[in-house]
Short mmCIF file of C-alpha atoms in Angstrom, two decimals:
data_model
loop_
_atom_site.label_atom_id
_atom_site.label_comp_id
_atom_site.label_asym_id
_atom_site.label_seq_id
_atom_site.Cartn_x
_atom_site.Cartn_y
_atom_site.Cartn_z
CA MET S 100 13.41 -58.47 -9.20
CA THR S 101 11.77 -57.31 -6.00
CA PHE S 102 14.51 -54.72 -5.44
CA ARG S 103 14.27 -53.44 -9.02
CA PHE S 104 10.46 -53.21 -8.76
CA ALA S 105 10.69 -51.28 -5.48
CA ALA S 106 13.28 -48.92 -6.92
CA THR S 107 11.13 -48.31 -10.00
CA ALA S 108 8.06 -47.69 -7.85
CA ALA S 109 9.97 -45.26 -5.64
CA PHE S 110 11.25 -43.40 -8.71
CA ALA S 111 7.74 -43.18 -10.14
CA SER S 112 6.44 -41.91 -6.81
CA THR S 113 9.12 -39.23 -6.77
CA LEU S 114 8.13 -38.11 -10.26
CA LEU S 115 4.48 -37.90 -9.25
CA MET S 116 5.33 -35.89 -6.17
CA GLY S 117 7.40 -33.55 -8.31
CA ALA S 118 4.53 -33.13 -10.73
CA ALA S 119 2.19 -32.33 -7.85
CA VAL S 120 4.58 -29.67 -6.59
CA GLN S 121 4.87 -28.18 -10.07
CA ALA S 122 1.09 -28.11 -10.41
CA GLN S 123 0.73 -25.91 -7.33
CA THR S 124 0.58 -22.15 -7.85
CA VAL S 125 1.68 -19.86 -5.04
CA PHE S 126 0.46 -16.26 -5.06
CA THR S 127 2.60 -13.58 -3.45
CA VAL S 128 0.09 -11.51 -1.48
CA SER S 129 0.80 -8.01 -0.16
CA SER S 130 -1.07 -5.80 2.30
CA TRP S 131 -0.07 -2.26 3.26
CA LEU S 132 -2.27 -2.47 6.37
CA PRO S 133 -1.50 -4.45 9.55
CA PRO S 134 -2.38 -8.17 9.56
CA THR S 135 -5.14 -7.44 12.10
CA HIS S 136 -6.93 -4.90 9.89
CA THR S 137 -10.23 -6.01 8.37
CA LEU S 138 -8.87 -5.70 4.82
CA SER S 139 -5.87 -7.90 5.60
CA GLN S 140 -8.20 -10.38 7.28
CA ALA S 141 -10.62 -10.38 4.32
CA GLN S 142 -7.73 -10.91 1.94
CA LYS S 143 -6.57 -13.89 4.01
CA SER S 144 -10.12 -15.30 4.02
CA TRP S 145 -10.16 -15.02 0.24
CA CYS S 146 -6.85 -16.90 0.08
CA ASP S 147 -8.23 -19.63 2.34
CA ALA S 148 -11.28 -20.00 0.08
CA VAL S 149 -9.13 -20.22 -3.05
CA GLU S 150 -6.94 -22.90 -1.50
CA LYS S 151 -9.98 -24.91 -0.36
CA ASP S 152 -11.86 -24.68 -3.67
CA SER S 153 -8.77 -25.59 -5.68
CA ALA S 154 -8.01 -28.62 -3.47
CA GLY S 155 -4.69 -27.05 -2.54
CA ARG S 156 -3.51 -26.29 -6.08
CA LEU S 157 -3.66 -22.55 -5.35
CA LYS S 158 -1.99 -21.16 -2.24
CA CYS S 159 -1.06 -17.73 -0.92
CA ASN S 160 2.23 -16.56 0.52
CA ILE S 161 1.09 -13.56 2.56
CA LEU S 162 4.03 -11.22 3.07
CA PRO S 163 4.67 -9.76 6.55
CA LYS S 164 4.38 -6.22 5.16
CA GLY S 165 3.46 -4.47 1.93
CA VAL S 166 5.91 -4.54 -0.96
CA VAL S 167 5.41 -0.78 -1.41
CA ALA S 168 3.59 2.07 0.29
CA ALA S 169 -0.16 2.19 -0.26
CA PRO S 170 -0.19 4.65 -3.22
CA GLY S 171 2.19 2.44 -5.23
CA THR S 172 0.22 -0.79 -4.80
CA PHE S 173 -1.66 -0.72 -8.11
CA ASP S 174 1.57 -0.43 -10.09
CA ALA S 175 3.26 -3.04 -7.88
CA VAL S 176 0.61 -5.62 -8.79
CA ARG S 177 0.61 -4.57 -12.42
CA ASP S 178 4.40 -4.97 -12.60
CA GLY S 179 4.52 -8.26 -10.69
CA LEU S 180 6.14 -7.10 -7.43
CA ALA S 181 3.12 -8.76 -5.83
CA ASP S 182 0.57 -11.12 -7.36
CA ILE S 183 -2.40 -10.00 -5.28
CA SER S 184 -3.32 -6.93 -3.25
CA TYR S 185 -5.87 -4.13 -2.93
CA THR S 186 -5.68 -0.36 -3.04
CA VAL S 187 -7.65 2.86 -2.74
CA ASP S 188 -8.37 4.35 -6.16
CA GLY S 189 -8.16 7.87 -4.76
CA TYR S 190 -4.57 7.43 -3.56
CA THR S 191 -3.47 8.33 -7.09
CA PRO S 192 -5.43 11.54 -7.84
CA GLY S 193 -6.77 11.94 -11.36
CA ARG S 194 -6.00 8.38 -12.42
CA PHE S 195 -9.41 6.82 -11.84
CA ILE S 196 -12.52 8.81 -12.71
CA ASN S 197 -15.40 6.36 -13.14
CA THR S 198 -14.76 4.81 -9.72
CA GLN S 199 -15.62 8.09 -7.98
CA VAL S 200 -19.28 7.13 -8.32
CA ALA S 201 -18.77 4.96 -5.22
CA GLU S 202 -17.30 7.86 -3.24
CA PHE S 203 -20.21 10.31 -3.23
CA PRO S 204 -21.98 11.41 -0.03
CA PHE S 205 -25.18 9.91 1.37
CA LEU S 206 -24.89 6.54 -0.44
CA GLY S 207 -25.71 4.17 2.41
CA ASP S 208 -25.02 3.00 5.94
CA SER S 209 -23.77 -0.53 5.15
CA ALA S 210 -20.49 -1.47 3.47
CA VAL S 211 -22.08 -4.69 2.21
CA GLN S 212 -24.87 -2.85 0.42
CA THR S 213 -22.68 -0.19 -1.15
CA SER S 214 -19.97 -2.72 -2.08
CA VAL S 215 -22.30 -5.22 -3.75
CA ALA S 216 -24.19 -2.48 -5.60
CA TYR S 217 -20.90 -0.93 -6.68
CA GLN S 218 -19.66 -4.30 -7.95
CA ARG S 219 -22.81 -4.76 -10.02
CA ILE S 220 -22.54 -1.28 -11.54
CA TYR S 221 -18.80 -1.74 -12.07
CA SER S 222 -19.27 -5.03 -13.94
CA LYS S 223 -22.05 -3.63 -16.09
CA TYR S 224 -20.67 -0.20 -16.97
CA PHE S 225 -17.08 0.40 -15.85
CA ALA S 226 -15.20 -2.86 -16.44
CA PRO S 227 -15.75 -2.70 -20.24
CA LEU S 228 -14.12 0.76 -20.27
CA GLY S 229 -10.87 -0.65 -18.87
CA GLU S 230 -10.00 2.07 -16.38
CA HIS S 231 -8.15 -0.52 -14.27
CA ARG S 232 -6.20 -1.73 -17.27
CA GLY S 233 -2.95 -3.45 -16.36
CA VAL S 234 -4.38 -5.65 -13.60
CA LYS S 235 -6.89 -8.47 -13.31
CA VAL S 236 -9.73 -7.02 -11.21
CA LEU S 237 -10.97 -9.59 -8.70
CA GLY S 238 -13.54 -7.25 -7.22
CA VAL S 239 -14.37 -3.74 -6.08
CA PHE S 240 -15.79 -2.61 -2.77
CA THR S 241 -16.23 0.33 -0.39
CA HIS S 242 -15.81 0.92 3.31
CA GLY S 243 -18.60 1.99 5.64
CA PRO S 244 -20.04 5.52 5.74
CA GLY S 245 -17.45 8.27 6.14
CA ILE S 246 -17.46 10.39 9.30
CA ILE S 247 -15.77 13.61 10.45
CA PHE S 248 -13.56 12.73 13.44
CA ASN S 249 -11.45 15.19 15.42
CA SER S 250 -9.76 15.76 18.77
CA LYS S 251 -10.74 19.42 19.30
CA LYS S 252 -14.44 20.25 19.26
CA PRO S 253 -17.91 19.31 17.98
CA VAL S 254 -18.26 19.98 14.25
CA THR S 255 -21.83 21.15 13.76
CA SER S 256 -21.44 23.16 10.56
CA ALA S 257 -19.30 23.68 7.49
CA ALA S 258 -17.75 26.67 9.27
CA ASP S 259 -16.72 24.50 12.23
CA ALA S 260 -15.00 22.09 9.86
CA SER S 261 -13.20 25.00 8.17
CA SER S 262 -11.43 25.88 11.41
CA LEU S 263 -9.69 22.49 11.69
CA LYS S 264 -7.03 20.56 9.76
CA PHE S 265 -7.97 17.11 8.46
CA ARG S 266 -6.29 14.10 6.88
CA ILE S 267 -8.27 12.65 3.98
CA GLY S 268 -7.81 9.67 1.69
CA GLY S 269 -8.43 11.18 -1.73
CA GLY S 270 -11.06 10.69 -4.39
CA ASN S 271 -14.31 12.65 -4.38
CA ILE S 272 -13.87 13.72 -0.74
CA ASN S 273 -10.75 15.57 -1.84
CA GLU S 274 -12.77 17.54 -4.38
CA LEU S 275 -15.67 18.05 -1.98
CA SER S 276 -13.35 19.35 0.75
CA LYS S 277 -11.88 21.90 -1.63
CA ALA S 278 -15.35 23.01 -2.69
CA MET S 279 -16.35 23.38 0.97
CA GLY S 280 -13.22 25.43 1.71
CA TRP S 281 -11.90 22.94 4.26
CA ASN S 282 -8.23 22.55 5.18
CA THR S 283 -7.48 18.96 4.20
CA THR S 284 -4.35 17.02 3.26
CA LEU S 285 -4.22 13.82 1.22
CA LYS S 286 -2.36 11.14 3.18
CA ALA S 287 -2.59 7.35 3.42
CA ALA S 288 -4.64 5.92 6.29
CA THR S 289 -1.54 4.38 7.84
CA GLU S 290 -0.12 7.86 8.56
CA SER S 291 -3.13 8.95 10.61
CA PHE S 292 -1.85 8.15 14.11
CA GLU S 293 1.37 10.10 13.67
CA LEU S 294 -0.39 13.07 12.06
CA LEU S 295 -2.98 13.34 14.83
CA SER S 296 -0.77 12.44 17.80
CA THR S 297 1.79 15.10 16.85
CA GLY S 298 -0.84 17.77 16.25
CA VAL S 299 -0.01 18.18 12.57
CA MET S 300 -3.69 17.37 11.93
CA ASP S 301 -6.69 17.99 14.19
CA GLY S 302 -8.78 15.20 12.76
CA THR S 303 -9.44 12.80 9.94
CA PHE S 304 -12.28 11.66 7.71
CA PHE S 305 -12.72 7.93 8.29
CA PRO S 306 -15.30 5.18 8.68
CA ASP S 307 -16.00 4.07 12.27
CA GLU S 308 -13.64 1.11 11.98
CA SER S 309 -10.50 3.23 11.72
CA VAL S 310 -10.64 4.71 15.22
CA ALA S 311 -10.03 1.26 16.66
CA SER S 312 -7.85 -0.12 13.85
CA PHE S 313 -5.36 2.75 13.95
CA LYS S 314 -5.62 3.25 17.73
CA LEU S 315 -6.73 6.87 17.40
CA ASN S 316 -7.24 7.39 21.12
CA MET S 317 -6.96 11.16 20.71
CA ILE S 318 -10.32 11.29 18.86
CA LYS S 319 -13.05 12.90 20.99
CA HIS S 320 -15.68 14.08 18.50
CA ALA S 321 -17.55 12.50 15.59
CA THR S 322 -20.02 14.07 13.16
CA THR S 323 -22.09 11.59 11.16
CA PHE S 324 -24.21 12.04 8.04
CA PRO S 325 -27.13 9.91 6.83
CA GLY S 326 -25.49 7.50 4.36
CA GLY S 327 -22.06 8.94 5.13
CA LEU S 328 -20.25 12.16 4.26
CA TYR S 329 -18.25 10.19 1.70
CA ASN S 330 -17.14 6.72 0.75
CA THR S 331 -13.96 5.19 -0.62
CA SER S 332 -13.56 3.05 -3.73
CA PHE S 333 -11.23 0.04 -3.41
CA VAL S 334 -10.04 -2.45 -6.01
CA PHE S 335 -8.91 -6.01 -5.16
CA MET S 336 -6.64 -7.22 -7.95
CA MET S 337 -4.26 -9.83 -9.36
CA ASN S 338 -1.28 -9.59 -11.65
CA PRO S 339 -2.67 -10.38 -15.13
CA ASP S 340 0.24 -12.60 -16.18
CA LYS S 341 -0.19 -14.69 -13.04
CA TYR S 342 -3.85 -15.17 -13.90
CA LYS S 343 -3.15 -15.98 -17.55
CA ALA S 344 -0.67 -18.69 -16.50
CA LEU S 345 -3.34 -20.59 -14.55
CA SER S 346 -5.00 -23.67 -15.95
CA ALA S 347 -8.60 -23.36 -17.10
CA GLN S 348 -9.63 -25.29 -13.98
CA ASP S 349 -7.83 -22.89 -11.66
CA LYS S 350 -9.04 -19.81 -13.54
CA ALA S 351 -12.56 -21.07 -12.91
CA VAL S 352 -11.83 -21.19 -9.16
CA VAL S 353 -10.53 -17.61 -9.15
CA ASP S 354 -13.46 -16.40 -11.26
CA LYS S 355 -15.97 -18.06 -8.94
CA LEU S 356 -14.44 -16.20 -6.00
CA SER S 357 -14.40 -12.84 -7.77
CA GLY S 358 -16.97 -10.10 -8.28
CA GLU S 359 -19.83 -10.13 -5.78
CA TYR S 360 -18.07 -12.73 -3.65
CA VAL S 361 -15.26 -10.23 -3.06
CA ALA S 362 -17.65 -7.31 -2.51
CA ARG S 363 -19.63 -9.20 0.14
CA LEU S 364 -16.52 -10.60 1.84
CA PHE S 365 -14.77 -7.25 2.24
CA GLY S 366 -17.99 -5.34 2.92
CA ALA S 367 -19.16 -7.72 5.65
CA GLY S 368 -15.80 -7.49 7.38
CA TRP S 369 -16.02 -3.72 7.37
CA ASP S 370 -19.57 -3.60 8.74
CA LYS S 371 -18.52 -5.87 11.59
CA VAL S 372 -15.52 -3.79 12.66
CA ASP S 373 -17.43 -0.51 12.21
CA ALA S 374 -19.92 -1.72 14.81
CA ALA S 375 -17.18 -3.01 17.10
CA SER S 376 -15.35 0.32 17.01
CA ARG S 377 -18.53 2.28 17.77
CA ASP S 378 -19.49 0.01 20.65
CA GLY S 379 -15.97 -0.56 21.96
CA ALA S 380 -13.04 1.76 21.38
CA GLN S 381 -15.05 4.94 20.79
CA LYS S 382 -17.34 4.39 23.75
CA ALA S 383 -14.38 3.62 26.00
CA GLN S 384 -12.56 6.81 25.08
CA GLY S 385 -15.69 8.94 25.34
CA VAL S 386 -16.16 9.96 21.71
CA ALA S 387 -19.12 12.36 21.51
CA ARG S 388 -21.23 11.60 18.42
CA ILE S 389 -23.58 14.06 16.77
CA GLN S 390 -25.48 13.90 13.49
CA ALA S 391 -25.20 16.73 11.00
CA ASP S 392 -28.32 18.88 10.91
CA LYS S 393 -30.34 19.76 7.81
CA ALA S 394 -28.37 22.94 7.15
CA PHE S 395 -25.03 21.13 7.26
CA ILE S 396 -26.34 18.34 5.03
CA LYS S 397 -27.71 20.87 2.54
CA ALA S 398 -24.39 22.76 2.44
CA VAL S 399 -22.64 19.51 1.46
CA ALA S 400 -25.35 18.51 -1.02
CA ASP S 401 -25.20 21.88 -2.78
CA LYS S 402 -21.46 21.53 -3.44
CA GLN S 403 -21.77 17.84 -4.32
CA ASP S 404 -24.39 18.60 -6.97
CA TYR S 405 -21.78 20.56 -8.92
CA LEU S 406 -19.18 17.82 -8.41
CA GLU S 407 -21.53 15.16 -9.76
CA THR S 408 -22.12 17.25 -12.87
CA LYS S 409 -18.36 17.64 -13.24
CA TRP S 410 -17.89 13.89 -12.72
CA ALA S 411 -20.51 13.11 -15.36
CA ALA S 412 -18.71 15.27 -17.93
CA SER S 413 -15.36 13.61 -17.13
CA THR S 414 -16.75 10.08 -17.42
CA MET S 415 -18.33 10.82 -20.78
CA VAL S 416 -14.85 11.66 -22.04
CA LYS S 417 -13.79 8.24 -20.72
CA GLY S 418 -16.56 6.59 -22.73
CA LEU S 419 -19.37 6.25 -20.18
CA LYS S 420 -22.77 6.88 -21.71
CA ASP S 421 -25.45 8.67 -19.67
CA PRO S 422 -23.50 8.83 -16.37
CA LYS S 423 -26.37 10.49 -14.48
CA LYS S 424 -28.51 7.44 -15.30
CA VAL S 425 -25.71 5.16 -14.07
CA LEU S 426 -25.51 7.12 -10.80
CA ALA S 427 -29.27 6.90 -10.29
CA GLU S 428 -29.15 3.15 -10.99
CA PHE S 429 -26.32 2.76 -8.49
CA ARG S 430 -28.27 4.52 -5.74
CA ALA S 431 -31.34 2.41 -6.47
CA GLU S 432 -29.24 -0.78 -6.49
CA ILE S 433 -27.86 0.00 -3.02
CA LYS S 434 -31.41 -0.10 -1.65
CA ASN S 435 -32.06 -3.42 -3.41
CA VAL S 436 -29.07 -5.30 -2.00
CA LYS S 437 -29.95 -7.84 0.67
#
């Protein structure tokens, strides 16, 4: 009897262990940036939080490299090649229009503030329009203020910028560069070192962080703008079928760690590495920083005014009502974020 009881208990224990294994969900997580980059680190922190809040029912399998190149990431998550990742909306030109609101010049000097404000505006106005249809949006965010970096000379005017070749990341800055008459090429951030080290490009438009992250030791000059020359809109996302398959309890965990939680997490990481790059890598390599003067700022603002009118018309076609009001609300919200 004792033997039969022990055998039965062992069998029951095995069944319970099997059920526990079956109850665990593992997300395949992809990043097209190195594991040390702030976005990869923020994504890992999100995974750690999900595992903790779900008592281990939800876990992440973070792949050693991205399942596809950066521009294909949205479709990769949509199609299930990865369960979770992030991407730059502007890497696929013309696909995302509403999101360009977060890419305009002079928005703010903190990634946390712009990211949280963007998330609030996105949830209120853009999410219902479904521009990111095909994925489960976990959150949206921006990087820190965009800067003109180059290896050749100080850029003190629009004319100076016109004499150089720059890598850019797409979105509104692509349109603004064309309007300014600048020689720019749309390439993923990960290609920057090769483009600049081989002389194919003279510089790049980036936030401070990227000089250190991509080891751009050839950079010698930086031109800053109050609130940034531009910004970049990112989306952090999950495969919708993976989300739908979760239990109500686990969906609640994911939902809790979405929206503003994501915006603050990614934004705070970016602010931290922006400061570290300014105070560390750039100072060590002797990057000379100047701020654009009033004439340079006005030249950009004059062109951007037309682009914002063009953006407003395009978003109305997409279903956004009163886009100029939305833009004004976004700018006001940035100042309100603590």
